[in-house]
XYZ file of C-alpha atoms in Angstrom:
191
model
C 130.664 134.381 -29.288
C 132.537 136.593 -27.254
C 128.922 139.723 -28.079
C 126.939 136.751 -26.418
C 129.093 136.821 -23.491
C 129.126 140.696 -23.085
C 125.600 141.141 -23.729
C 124.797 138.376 -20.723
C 127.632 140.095 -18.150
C 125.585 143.330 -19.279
C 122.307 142.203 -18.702
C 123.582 140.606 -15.024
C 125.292 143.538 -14.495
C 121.640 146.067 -15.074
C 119.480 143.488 -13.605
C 122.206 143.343 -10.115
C 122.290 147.332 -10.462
C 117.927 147.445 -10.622
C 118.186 144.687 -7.773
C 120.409 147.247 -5.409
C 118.490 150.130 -6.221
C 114.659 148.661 -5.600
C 115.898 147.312 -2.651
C 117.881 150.457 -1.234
C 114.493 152.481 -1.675
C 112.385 149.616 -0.161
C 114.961 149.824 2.706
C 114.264 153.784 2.804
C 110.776 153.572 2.542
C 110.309 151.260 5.273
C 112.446 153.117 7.877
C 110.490 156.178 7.146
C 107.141 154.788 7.459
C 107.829 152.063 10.289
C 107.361 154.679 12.971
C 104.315 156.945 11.692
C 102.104 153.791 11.040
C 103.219 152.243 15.065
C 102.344 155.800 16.146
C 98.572 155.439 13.931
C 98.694 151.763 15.571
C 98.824 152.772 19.124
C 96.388 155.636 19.024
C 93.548 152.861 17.329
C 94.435 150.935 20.232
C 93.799 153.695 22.645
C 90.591 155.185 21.111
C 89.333 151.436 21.249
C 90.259 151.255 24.895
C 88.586 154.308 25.771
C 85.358 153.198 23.601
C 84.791 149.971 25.346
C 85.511 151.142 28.929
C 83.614 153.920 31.100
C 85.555 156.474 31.989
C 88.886 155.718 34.074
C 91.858 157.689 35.570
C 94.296 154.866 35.380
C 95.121 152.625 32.923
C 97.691 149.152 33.719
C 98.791 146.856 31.256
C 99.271 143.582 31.514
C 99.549 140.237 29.632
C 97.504 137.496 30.520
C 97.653 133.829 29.927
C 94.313 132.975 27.252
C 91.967 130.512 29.157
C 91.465 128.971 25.582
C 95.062 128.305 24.368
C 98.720 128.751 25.164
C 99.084 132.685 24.329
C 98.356 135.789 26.018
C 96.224 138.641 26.020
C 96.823 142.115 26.301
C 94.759 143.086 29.169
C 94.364 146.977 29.732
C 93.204 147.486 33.399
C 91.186 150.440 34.293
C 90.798 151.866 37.391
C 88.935 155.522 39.224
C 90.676 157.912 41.175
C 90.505 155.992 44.361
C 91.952 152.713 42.730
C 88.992 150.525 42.225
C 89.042 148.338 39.919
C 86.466 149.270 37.094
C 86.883 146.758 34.030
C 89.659 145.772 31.562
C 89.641 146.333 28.249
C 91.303 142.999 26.579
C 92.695 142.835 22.828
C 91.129 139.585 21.241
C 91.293 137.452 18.480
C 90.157 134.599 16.591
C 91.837 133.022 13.565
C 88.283 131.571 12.558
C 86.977 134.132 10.352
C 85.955 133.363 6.854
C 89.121 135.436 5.335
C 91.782 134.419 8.508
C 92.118 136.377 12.063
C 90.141 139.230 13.340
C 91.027 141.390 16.305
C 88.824 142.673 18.808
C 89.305 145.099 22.090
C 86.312 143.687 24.330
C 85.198 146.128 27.426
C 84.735 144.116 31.030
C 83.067 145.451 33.688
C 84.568 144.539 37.008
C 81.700 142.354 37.614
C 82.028 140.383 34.486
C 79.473 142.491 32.072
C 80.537 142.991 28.542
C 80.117 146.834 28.553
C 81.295 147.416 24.526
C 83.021 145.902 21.706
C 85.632 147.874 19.530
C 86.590 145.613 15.948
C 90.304 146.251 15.880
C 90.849 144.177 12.363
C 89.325 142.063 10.077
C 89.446 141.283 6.365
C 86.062 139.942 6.041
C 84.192 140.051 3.023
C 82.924 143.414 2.372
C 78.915 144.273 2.758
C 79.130 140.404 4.730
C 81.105 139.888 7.569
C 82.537 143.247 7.339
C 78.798 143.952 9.397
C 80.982 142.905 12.590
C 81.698 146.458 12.709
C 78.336 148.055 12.510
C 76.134 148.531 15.966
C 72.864 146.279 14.950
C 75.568 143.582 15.477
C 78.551 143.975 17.831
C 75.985 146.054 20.363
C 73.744 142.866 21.247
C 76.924 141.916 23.516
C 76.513 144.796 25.417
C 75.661 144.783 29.055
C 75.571 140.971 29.004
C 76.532 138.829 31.542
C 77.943 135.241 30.789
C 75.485 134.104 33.894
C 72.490 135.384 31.747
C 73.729 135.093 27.886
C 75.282 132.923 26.184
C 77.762 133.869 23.377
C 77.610 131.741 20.524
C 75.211 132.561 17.256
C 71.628 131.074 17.585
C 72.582 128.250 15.568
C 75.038 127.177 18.245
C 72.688 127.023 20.846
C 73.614 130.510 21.740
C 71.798 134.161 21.946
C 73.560 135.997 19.510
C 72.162 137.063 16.018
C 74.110 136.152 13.372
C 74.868 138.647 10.564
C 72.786 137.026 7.537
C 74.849 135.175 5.247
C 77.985 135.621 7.379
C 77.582 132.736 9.881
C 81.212 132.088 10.017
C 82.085 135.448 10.548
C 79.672 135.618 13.696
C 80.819 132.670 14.361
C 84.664 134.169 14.784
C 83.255 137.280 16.635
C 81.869 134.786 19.793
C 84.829 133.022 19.313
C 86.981 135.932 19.944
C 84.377 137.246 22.581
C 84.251 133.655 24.365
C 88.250 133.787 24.732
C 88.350 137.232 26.305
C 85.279 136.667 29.024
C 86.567 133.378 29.831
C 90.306 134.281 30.368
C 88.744 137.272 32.574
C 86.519 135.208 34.948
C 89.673 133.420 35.138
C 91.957 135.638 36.219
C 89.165 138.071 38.177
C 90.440 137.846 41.474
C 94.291 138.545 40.376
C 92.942 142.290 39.602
């Protein structure tokens, strides 16, 4: 009776020990990747603003209530070298896609024109709705006007393509699209 005993302390005992360990070096691990992949975070997020906006000399952010929901948007407002207002680029989202949210950074002219569309992240299905990111799809948004286009797939009643076989993913696109145009023209005049 009393081997039973030791051999159970012993095996609590090396299975605590393992516990300490792997979590020590998941500790360590963590702290020295936190701040590389924030860094590789941040510079996405700047390469997208610069790819959906024409060229700017000064860059505010600010947070924005969503004209859709109770959240806000990061709104990154651009303006020229004399301080005019020339578009913001807003991070988007939509928690409609076919495998959960996708992210977007959408590019609004001053006037309201969509001038590009950066895909931020997505986990759609590969060679599917993973299309989002290629130009034959995301670039039929361009230089539209929500006066003149409407943002929703064809099926919707909308202009918008859908990627074939992927109508839910197009779907989430607009839907991400629709929230950052509409909580623009909402707040246009506070810019």
């Amino acid at each position: 009776m009393a081997a039973k005993k030791d051999t159970l302390l012993n095996m609590f005992v090396a299975l605590f020990v393992i516990c300490v360990v792997s979590g020590g070096v998941l500790g360590l691990v963590y702290n020295a990747t936190k701040d590389p992949i924030a860094a590789a975070e941040k510079a996405k997020k700047t390469e997208a603003i610069k790819n959906v906006l024409p060229e700017f000399k000064e860059l505010k952010d600010i947070n924005v209530k969503s004209a859709m929901e109770d959240v806000e948007l990061p709104f990154h407002l651009a303006y020229d070298a004399n301080g005019n207002f020339i578009g913001a680029a807003v991070e988007t989202f939509t928690n409609k896609g076919f495998s959960g949210n996708i992210s977007l950074m959408v590019g609004i002219l001053a006037d309201g024109t969509v001038n590009n569309i950066s895909v931020l992240q997505h986990a759609e299905t590969p060679g599917l709705g993973s299309k989002m990111s290629e130009p034959s799809f995301k670039d039929q948004f361009n230089n539209k006007h929500a006066d003149s286009f409407n943002f929703n797939v064809k099926k919707d009643g909308g202009d918008v393509d859908a990627i074939t076989a992927a109508t839910i993913s197009s779907r989430a696109f607009c839907d991400a699209v629709n929230r950052a145009i509409s909580t623009f023209e909402n707040n246009k005049g506070g810019f």
